[in-house]
mmCIF file of C-alpha atoms in Angstrom:
data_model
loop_
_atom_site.group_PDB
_atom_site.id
_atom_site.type_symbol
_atom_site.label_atom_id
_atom_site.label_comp_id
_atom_site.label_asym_id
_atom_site.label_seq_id
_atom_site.Cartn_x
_atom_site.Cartn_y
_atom_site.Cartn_z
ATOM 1 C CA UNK A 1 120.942 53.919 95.664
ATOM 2 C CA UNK A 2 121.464 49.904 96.052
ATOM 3 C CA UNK A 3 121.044 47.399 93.345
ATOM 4 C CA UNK A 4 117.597 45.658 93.210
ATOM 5 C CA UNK A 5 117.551 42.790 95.835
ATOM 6 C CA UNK A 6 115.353 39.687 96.556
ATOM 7 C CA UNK A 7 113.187 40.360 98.803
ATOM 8 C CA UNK A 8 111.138 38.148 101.471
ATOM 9 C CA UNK A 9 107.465 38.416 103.102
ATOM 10 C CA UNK A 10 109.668 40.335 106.300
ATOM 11 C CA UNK A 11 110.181 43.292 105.158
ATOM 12 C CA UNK A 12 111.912 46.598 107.304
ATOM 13 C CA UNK A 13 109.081 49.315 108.611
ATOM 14 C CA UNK A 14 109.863 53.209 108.088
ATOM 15 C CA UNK A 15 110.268 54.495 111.217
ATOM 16 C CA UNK A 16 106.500 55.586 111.910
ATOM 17 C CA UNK A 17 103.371 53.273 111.448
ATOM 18 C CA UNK A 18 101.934 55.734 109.262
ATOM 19 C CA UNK A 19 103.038 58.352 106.311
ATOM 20 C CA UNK A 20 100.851 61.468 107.290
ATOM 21 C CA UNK A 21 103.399 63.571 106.040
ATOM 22 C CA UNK A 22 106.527 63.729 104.393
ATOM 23 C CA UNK A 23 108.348 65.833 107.108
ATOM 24 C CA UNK A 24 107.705 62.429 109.244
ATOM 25 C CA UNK A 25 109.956 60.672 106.840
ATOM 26 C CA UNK A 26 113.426 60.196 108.175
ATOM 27 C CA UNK A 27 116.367 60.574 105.767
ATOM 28 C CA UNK A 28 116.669 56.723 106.242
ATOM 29 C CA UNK A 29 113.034 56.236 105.121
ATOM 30 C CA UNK A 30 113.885 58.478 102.105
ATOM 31 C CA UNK A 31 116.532 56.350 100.973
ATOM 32 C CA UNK A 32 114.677 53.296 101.845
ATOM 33 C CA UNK A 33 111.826 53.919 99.844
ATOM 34 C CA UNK A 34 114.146 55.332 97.125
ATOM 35 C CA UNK A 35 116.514 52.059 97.055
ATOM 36 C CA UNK A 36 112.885 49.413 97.093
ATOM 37 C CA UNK A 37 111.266 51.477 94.649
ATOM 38 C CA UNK A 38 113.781 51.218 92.456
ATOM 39 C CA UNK A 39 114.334 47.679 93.141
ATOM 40 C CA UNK A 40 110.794 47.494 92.448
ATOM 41 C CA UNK A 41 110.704 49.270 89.021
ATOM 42 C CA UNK A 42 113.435 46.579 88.218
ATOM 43 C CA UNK A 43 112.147 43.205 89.234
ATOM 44 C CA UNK A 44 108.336 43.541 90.430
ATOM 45 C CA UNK A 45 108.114 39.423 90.550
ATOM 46 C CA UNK A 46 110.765 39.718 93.501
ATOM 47 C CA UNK A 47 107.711 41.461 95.574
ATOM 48 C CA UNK A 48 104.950 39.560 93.941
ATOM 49 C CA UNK A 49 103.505 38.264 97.106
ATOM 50 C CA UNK A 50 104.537 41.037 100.061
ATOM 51 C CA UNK A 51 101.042 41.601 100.329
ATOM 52 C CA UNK A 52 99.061 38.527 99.816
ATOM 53 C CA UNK A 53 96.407 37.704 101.889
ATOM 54 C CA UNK A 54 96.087 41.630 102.842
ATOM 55 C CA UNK A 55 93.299 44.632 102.094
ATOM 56 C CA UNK A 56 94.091 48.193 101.308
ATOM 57 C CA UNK A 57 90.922 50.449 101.974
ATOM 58 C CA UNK A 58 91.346 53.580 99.757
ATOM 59 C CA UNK A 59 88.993 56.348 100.962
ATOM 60 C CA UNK A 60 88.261 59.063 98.413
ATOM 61 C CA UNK A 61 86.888 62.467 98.768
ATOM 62 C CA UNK A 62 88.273 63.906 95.507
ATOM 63 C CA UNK A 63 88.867 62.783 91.910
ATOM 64 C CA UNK A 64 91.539 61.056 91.054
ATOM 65 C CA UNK A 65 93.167 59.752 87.960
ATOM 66 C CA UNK A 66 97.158 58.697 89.297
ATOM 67 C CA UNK A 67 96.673 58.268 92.557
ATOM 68 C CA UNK A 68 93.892 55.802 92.189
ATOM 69 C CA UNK A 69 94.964 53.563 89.295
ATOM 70 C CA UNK A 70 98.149 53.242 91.119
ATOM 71 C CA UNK A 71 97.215 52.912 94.678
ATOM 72 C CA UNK A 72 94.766 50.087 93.197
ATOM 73 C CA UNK A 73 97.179 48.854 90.300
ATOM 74 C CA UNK A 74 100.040 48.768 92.900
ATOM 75 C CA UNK A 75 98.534 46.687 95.676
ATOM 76 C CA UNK A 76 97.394 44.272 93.306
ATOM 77 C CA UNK A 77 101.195 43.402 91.591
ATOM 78 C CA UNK A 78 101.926 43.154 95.578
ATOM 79 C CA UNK A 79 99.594 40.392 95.814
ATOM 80 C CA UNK A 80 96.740 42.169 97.947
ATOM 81 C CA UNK A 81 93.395 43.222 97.491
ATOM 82 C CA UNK A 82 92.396 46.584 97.085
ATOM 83 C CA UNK A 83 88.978 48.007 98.355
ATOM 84 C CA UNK A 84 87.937 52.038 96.699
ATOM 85 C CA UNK A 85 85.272 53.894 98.962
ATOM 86 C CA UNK A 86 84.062 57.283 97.252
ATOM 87 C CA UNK A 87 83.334 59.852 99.612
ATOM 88 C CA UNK A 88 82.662 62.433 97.003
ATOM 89 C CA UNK A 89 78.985 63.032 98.445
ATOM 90 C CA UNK A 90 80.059 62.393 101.993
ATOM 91 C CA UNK A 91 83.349 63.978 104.240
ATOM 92 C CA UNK A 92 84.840 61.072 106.065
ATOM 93 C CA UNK A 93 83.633 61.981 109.888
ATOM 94 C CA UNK A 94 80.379 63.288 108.501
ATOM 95 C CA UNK A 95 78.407 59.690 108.976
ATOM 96 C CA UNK A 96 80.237 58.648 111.856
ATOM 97 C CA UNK A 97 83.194 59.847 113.487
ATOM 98 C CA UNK A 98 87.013 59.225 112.160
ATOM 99 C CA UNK A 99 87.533 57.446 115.252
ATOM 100 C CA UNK A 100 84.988 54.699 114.982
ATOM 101 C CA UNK A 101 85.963 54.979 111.223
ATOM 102 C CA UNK A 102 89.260 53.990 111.877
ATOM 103 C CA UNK A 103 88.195 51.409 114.590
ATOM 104 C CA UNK A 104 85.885 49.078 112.461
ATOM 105 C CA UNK A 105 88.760 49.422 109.229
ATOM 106 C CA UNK A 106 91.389 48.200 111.377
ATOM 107 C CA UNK A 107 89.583 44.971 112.211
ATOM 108 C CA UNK A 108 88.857 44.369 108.150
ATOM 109 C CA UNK A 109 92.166 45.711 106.152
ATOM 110 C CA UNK A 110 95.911 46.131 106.418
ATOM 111 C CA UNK A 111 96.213 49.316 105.166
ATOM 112 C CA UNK A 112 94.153 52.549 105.142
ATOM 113 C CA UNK A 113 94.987 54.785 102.143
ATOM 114 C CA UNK A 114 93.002 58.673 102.679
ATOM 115 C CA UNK A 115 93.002 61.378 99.952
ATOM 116 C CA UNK A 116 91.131 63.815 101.677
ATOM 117 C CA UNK A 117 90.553 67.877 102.142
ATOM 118 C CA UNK A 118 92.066 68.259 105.500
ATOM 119 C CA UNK A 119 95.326 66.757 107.107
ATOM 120 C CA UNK A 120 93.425 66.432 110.303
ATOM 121 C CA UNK A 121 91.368 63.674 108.859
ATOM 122 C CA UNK A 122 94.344 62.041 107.961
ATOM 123 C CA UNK A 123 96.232 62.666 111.530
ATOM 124 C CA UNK A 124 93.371 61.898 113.553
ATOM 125 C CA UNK A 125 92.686 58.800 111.516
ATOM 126 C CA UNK A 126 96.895 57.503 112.260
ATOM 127 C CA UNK A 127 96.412 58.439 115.869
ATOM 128 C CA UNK A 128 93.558 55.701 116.562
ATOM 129 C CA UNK A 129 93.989 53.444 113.556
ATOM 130 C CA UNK A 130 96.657 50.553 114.284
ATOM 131 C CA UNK A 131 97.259 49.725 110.654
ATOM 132 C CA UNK A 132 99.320 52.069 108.373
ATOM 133 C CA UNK A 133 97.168 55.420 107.039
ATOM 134 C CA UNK A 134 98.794 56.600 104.185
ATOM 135 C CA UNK A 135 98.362 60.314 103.070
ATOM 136 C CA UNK A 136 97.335 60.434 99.568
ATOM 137 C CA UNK A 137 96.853 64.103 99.201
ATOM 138 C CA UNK A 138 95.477 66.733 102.003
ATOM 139 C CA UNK A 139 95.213 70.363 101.863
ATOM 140 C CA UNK A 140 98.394 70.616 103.085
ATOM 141 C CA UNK A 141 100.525 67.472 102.154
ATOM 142 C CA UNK A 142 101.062 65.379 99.513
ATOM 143 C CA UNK A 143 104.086 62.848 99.775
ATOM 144 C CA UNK A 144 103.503 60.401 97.755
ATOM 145 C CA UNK A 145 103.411 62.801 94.698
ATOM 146 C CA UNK A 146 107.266 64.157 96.405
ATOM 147 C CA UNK A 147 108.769 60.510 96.697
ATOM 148 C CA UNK A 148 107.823 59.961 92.783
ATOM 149 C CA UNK A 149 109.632 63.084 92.045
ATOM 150 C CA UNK A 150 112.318 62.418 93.971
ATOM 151 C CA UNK A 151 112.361 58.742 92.447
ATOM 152 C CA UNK A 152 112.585 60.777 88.966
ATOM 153 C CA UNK A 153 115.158 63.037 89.940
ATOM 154 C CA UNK A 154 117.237 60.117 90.679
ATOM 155 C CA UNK A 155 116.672 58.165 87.802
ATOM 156 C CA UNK A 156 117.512 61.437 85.676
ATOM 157 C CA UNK A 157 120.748 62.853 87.854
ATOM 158 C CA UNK A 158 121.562 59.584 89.881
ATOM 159 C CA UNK A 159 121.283 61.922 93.262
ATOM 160 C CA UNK A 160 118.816 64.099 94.993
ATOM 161 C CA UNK A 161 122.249 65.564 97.114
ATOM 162 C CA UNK A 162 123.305 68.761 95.551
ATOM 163 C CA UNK A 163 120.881 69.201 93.107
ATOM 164 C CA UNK A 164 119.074 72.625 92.074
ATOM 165 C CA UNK A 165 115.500 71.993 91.725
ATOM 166 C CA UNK A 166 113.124 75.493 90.972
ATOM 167 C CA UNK A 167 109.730 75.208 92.091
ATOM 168 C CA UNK A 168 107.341 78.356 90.926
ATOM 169 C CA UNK A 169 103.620 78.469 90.866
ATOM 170 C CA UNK A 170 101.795 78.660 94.527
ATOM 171 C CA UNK A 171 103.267 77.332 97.399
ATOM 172 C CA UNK A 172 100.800 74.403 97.181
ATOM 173 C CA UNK A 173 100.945 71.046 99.520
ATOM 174 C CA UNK A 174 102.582 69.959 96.215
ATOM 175 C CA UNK A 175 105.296 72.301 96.764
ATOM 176 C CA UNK A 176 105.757 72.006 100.849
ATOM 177 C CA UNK A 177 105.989 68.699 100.087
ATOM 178 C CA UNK A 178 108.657 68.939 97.316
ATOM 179 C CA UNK A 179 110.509 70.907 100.099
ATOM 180 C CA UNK A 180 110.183 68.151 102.821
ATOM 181 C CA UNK A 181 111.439 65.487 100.748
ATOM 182 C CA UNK A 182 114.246 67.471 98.649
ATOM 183 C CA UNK A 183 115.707 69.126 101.485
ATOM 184 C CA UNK A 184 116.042 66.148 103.407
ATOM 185 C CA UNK A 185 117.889 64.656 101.214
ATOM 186 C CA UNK A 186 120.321 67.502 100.458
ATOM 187 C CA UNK A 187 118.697 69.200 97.499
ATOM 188 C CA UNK A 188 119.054 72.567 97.023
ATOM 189 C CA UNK A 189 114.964 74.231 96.819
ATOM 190 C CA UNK A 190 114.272 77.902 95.252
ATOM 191 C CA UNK A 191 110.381 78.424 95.728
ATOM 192 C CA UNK A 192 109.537 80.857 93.406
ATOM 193 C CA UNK A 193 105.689 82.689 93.794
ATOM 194 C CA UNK A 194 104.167 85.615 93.173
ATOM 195 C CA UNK A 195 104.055 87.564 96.929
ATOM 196 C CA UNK A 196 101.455 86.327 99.208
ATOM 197 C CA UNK A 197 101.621 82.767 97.615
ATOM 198 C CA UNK A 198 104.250 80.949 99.149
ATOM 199 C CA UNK A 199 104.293 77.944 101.023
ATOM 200 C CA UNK A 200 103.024 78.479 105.157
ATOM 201 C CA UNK A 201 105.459 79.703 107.337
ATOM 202 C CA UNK A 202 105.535 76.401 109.610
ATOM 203 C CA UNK A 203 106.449 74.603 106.509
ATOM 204 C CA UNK A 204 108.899 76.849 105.299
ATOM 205 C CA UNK A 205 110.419 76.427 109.014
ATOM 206 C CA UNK A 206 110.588 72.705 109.025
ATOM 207 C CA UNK A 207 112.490 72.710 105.946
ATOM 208 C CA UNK A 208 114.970 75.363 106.848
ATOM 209 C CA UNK A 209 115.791 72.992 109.586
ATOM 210 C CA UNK A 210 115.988 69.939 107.259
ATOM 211 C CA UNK A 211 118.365 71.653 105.140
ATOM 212 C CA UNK A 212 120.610 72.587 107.917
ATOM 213 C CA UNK A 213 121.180 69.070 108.741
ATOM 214 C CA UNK A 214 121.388 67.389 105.387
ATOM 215 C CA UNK A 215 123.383 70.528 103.872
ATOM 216 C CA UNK A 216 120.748 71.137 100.937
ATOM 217 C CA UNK A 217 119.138 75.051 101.005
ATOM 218 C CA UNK A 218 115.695 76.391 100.691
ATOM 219 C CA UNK A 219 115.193 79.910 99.266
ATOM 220 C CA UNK A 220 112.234 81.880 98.910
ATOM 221 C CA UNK A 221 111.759 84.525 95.765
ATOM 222 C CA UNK A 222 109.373 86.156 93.794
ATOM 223 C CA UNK A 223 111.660 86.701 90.850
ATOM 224 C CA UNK A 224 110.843 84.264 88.142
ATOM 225 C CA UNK A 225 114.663 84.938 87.104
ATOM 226 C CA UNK A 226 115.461 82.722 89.719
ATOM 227 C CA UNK A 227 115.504 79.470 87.934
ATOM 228 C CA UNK A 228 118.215 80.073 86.345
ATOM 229 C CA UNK A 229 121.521 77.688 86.418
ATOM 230 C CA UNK A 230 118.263 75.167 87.507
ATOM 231 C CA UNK A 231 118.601 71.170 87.013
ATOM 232 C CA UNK A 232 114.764 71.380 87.033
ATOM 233 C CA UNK A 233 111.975 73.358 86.871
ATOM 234 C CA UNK A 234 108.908 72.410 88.729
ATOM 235 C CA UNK A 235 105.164 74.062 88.423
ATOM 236 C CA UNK A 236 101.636 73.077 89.558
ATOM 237 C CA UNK A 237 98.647 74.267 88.651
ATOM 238 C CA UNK A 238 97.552 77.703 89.794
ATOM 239 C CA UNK A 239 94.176 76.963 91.131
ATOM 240 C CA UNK A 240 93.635 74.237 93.239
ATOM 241 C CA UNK A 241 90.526 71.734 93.824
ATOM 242 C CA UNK A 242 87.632 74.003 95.246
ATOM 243 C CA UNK A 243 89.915 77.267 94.481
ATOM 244 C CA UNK A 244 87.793 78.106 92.005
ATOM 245 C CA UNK A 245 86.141 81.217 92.839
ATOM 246 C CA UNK A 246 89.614 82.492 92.653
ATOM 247 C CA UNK A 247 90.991 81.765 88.893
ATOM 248 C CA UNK A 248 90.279 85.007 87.104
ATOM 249 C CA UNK A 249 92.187 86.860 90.221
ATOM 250 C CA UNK A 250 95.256 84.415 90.435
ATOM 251 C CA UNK A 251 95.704 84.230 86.892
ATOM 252 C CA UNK A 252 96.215 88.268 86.715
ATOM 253 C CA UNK A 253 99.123 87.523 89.564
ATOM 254 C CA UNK A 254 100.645 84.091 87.755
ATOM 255 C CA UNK A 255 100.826 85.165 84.406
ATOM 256 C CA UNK A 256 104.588 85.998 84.684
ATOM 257 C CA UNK A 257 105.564 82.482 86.254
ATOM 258 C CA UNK A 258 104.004 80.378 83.508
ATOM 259 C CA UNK A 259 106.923 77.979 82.619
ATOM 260 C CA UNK A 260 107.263 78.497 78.523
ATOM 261 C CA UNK A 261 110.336 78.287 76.472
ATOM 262 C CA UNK A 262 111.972 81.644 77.575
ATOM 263 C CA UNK A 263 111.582 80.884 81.140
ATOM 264 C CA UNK A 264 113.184 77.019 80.208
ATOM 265 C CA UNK A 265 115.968 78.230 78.625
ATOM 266 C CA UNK A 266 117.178 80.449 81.734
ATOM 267 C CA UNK A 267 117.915 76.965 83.765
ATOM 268 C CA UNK A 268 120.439 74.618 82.837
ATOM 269 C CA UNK A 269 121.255 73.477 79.519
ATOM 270 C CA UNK A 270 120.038 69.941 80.969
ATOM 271 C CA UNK A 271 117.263 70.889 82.964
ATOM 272 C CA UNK A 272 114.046 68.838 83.115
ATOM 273 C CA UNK A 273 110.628 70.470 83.100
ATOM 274 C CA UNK A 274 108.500 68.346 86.231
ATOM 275 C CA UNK A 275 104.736 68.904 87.001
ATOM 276 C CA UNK A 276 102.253 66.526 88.893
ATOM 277 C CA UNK A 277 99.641 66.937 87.153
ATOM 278 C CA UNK A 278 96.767 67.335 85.814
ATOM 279 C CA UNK A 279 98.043 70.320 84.000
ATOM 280 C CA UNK A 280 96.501 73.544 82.305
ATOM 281 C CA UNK A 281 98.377 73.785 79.287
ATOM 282 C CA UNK A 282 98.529 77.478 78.211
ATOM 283 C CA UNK A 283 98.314 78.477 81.875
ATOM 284 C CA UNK A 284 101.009 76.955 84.064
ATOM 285 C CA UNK A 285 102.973 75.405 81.119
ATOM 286 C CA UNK A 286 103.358 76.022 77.110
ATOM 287 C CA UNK A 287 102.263 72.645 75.343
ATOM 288 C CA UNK A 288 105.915 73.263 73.539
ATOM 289 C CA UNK A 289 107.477 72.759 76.820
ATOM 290 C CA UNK A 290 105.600 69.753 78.487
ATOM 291 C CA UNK A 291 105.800 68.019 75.083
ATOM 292 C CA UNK A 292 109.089 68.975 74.997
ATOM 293 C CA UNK A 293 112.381 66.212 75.208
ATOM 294 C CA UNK A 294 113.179 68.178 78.276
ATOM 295 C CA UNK A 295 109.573 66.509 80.180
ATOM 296 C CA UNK A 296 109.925 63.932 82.600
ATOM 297 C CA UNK A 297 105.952 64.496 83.441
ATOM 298 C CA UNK A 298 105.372 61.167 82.238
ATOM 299 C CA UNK A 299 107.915 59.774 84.065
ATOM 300 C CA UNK A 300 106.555 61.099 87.262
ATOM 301 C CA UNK A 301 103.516 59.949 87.116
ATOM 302 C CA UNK A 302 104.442 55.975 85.841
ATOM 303 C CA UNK A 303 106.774 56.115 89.241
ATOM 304 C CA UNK A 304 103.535 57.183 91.584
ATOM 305 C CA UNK A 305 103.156 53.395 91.186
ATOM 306 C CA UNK A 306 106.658 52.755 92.161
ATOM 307 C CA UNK A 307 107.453 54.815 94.993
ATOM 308 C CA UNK A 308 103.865 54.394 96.770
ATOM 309 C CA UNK A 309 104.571 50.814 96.283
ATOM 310 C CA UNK A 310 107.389 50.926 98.004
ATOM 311 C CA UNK A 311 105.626 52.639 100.764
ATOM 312 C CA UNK A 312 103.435 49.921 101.123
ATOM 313 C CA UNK A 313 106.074 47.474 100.875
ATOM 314 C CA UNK A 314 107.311 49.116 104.061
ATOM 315 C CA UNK A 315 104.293 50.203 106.039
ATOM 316 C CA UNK A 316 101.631 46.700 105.184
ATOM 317 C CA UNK A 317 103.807 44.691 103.764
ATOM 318 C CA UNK A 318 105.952 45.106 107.134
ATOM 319 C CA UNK A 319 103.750 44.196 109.381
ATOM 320 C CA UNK A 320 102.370 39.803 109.953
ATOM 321 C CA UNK A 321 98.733 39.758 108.969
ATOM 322 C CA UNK A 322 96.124 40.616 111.557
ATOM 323 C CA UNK A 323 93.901 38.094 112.482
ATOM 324 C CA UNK A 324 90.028 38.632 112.355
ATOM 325 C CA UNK A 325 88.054 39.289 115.377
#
């Protein structure tokens, strides 16, 4: 990664308008948002004002505790203005359609920032929007919480490129993901799930492919012996939002992934123990092993606000001001 920089109001655009997903992300975007988020972490008056002038609509339909304070916390160091709508009691598309949505935002805000149920949303939303949508969590992706962890990994290790990283738990959009952004950069991936709960097979495809041409691996088990020899050990909850008619029968099936001390001390002597939270302590994770030294949780989730800022750095911060119509 480069040493921080100054910066100016010009900044350099990823290679796609939006982030919809992290498998749009070019290894070049990886890095990029790597190298200004770390820049970031290390002078945030050098970026002060890449956003003045500029909105951010953040549209809602689930809780949030990271992903809003540092959505809102992050635009506002950049200089902008951000604007929360909570569509808790209403889908976006159910009042009017994501088209016209999208239409009437563009001519207000710089930025459109969706944490919805369903990727289409989100993909439908980039197709017609001409400012930046950002995908702040979907039923199938969620890339900002991947570019934090990568962020982490590299503040721990110093590389992505050859590292071991276990992920075990449900193949989650956590996890696909993890694989997107890992692989691409030449991490080595073991996704480790009980059968019937690993990541979709389109996913799993994509990544093989990213692997092959950044020499990183992805391997698929359902042996929790797997992580060992890991740098870190990665879990998620096992029941996601709206899952919940499910618990009592996944936790029967998960029981023997739950990352506690035995399970820890089969990876590497070093190994960190990464989640995204929220987590279920005592079902996912042991409280003596997410308190443990060995947590970078924390870390994690302080560098949502650095890596998404980055994001925006490159995606409305990029971009000269649109005027009103």
């Amino acid at each position: 990664m480069t040493t921080p920089a100054q910066t100016s109001h010009r900044q350099k655009p990823l290679s796609t308008k939006d982030l919809v997903s992290a498998a749009t992300l070019t290894a070049s975007d990886l890095s990029m948002i790597l190298d200004t988020a770390l820049a970031f972490k290390a002078d945030p008056a050098a970026y002060r004002g890449v956003l003045d002038g500029r909105s951010v609509a953040m549209l809602f339909e689930k809780p949030s505790l990271r992903t809003r304070v540092t959505f809102e916390v992050g635009t506002a160091r950049l200089g902008g203005h951000p604007l929360y709508y909570d569509h808790g009691f209403e889908r976006i598309g159910q009042r009017e359609s994501v088209k016209d949505y999208a239409r009437n935002l563009e001519r207000w805000v710089h930025a459109i920032v969706l944490r919805t149920y369903s990727q289409r949303t989100i993909e439908e939303m980039a197709a017609v929007a001409r400012v930046p949508v950002i995908n702040a969590l979907s039923d199938t992706d969620h890339p900002c919480q991947a570019l934090a962890d990568a962020l982490t990994l590299v503040e721990r290790f110093g590389r992505v490129e050859g590292l071991n990283v276990c992920y075990i738990g449900d193949g989650n959009n956590v996890c696909v993901s993890l694989m997107h952004v890992l692989c691409k950069l030449g991490g080595h991936v073991r996704v480790i799930t009980p059968k019937g709960f690993a990541p979709p097979a389109d996913a799993v495809a994509e990544t093989h492919e990213f692997a092959r041409l950044s020499g990183g691996s992805l391997t698929l088990t359902n042996d929790p012996a797997a992580v060992a020899g890991a740098d870190a050990v990665y879990t998620d909850t096992w029941v996601s939002m709206h899952q919940e008619d499910q618990s009592d029968a996944r936790e029967k099936l998960f029981v023997p992934y739950r990352v506690d001390a035995e399970l820890m001390a089969r990876a590497a002597g070093h190994a960190v123990f990464m989640h995204c939270l929220p987590a279920h302590r005592g079902e996912e994770v042991t409280d003596e092993v997410i308190d443990s030294p060995a947590s970078v949780v924390y870390d994690q989730a302080e560098n949502r606000l650095h890596a998404q800022n980055a994001v925006l750095i490159h995606t409305a911060g990029a971009r000269p001001a649109r005027l009103a119509r």
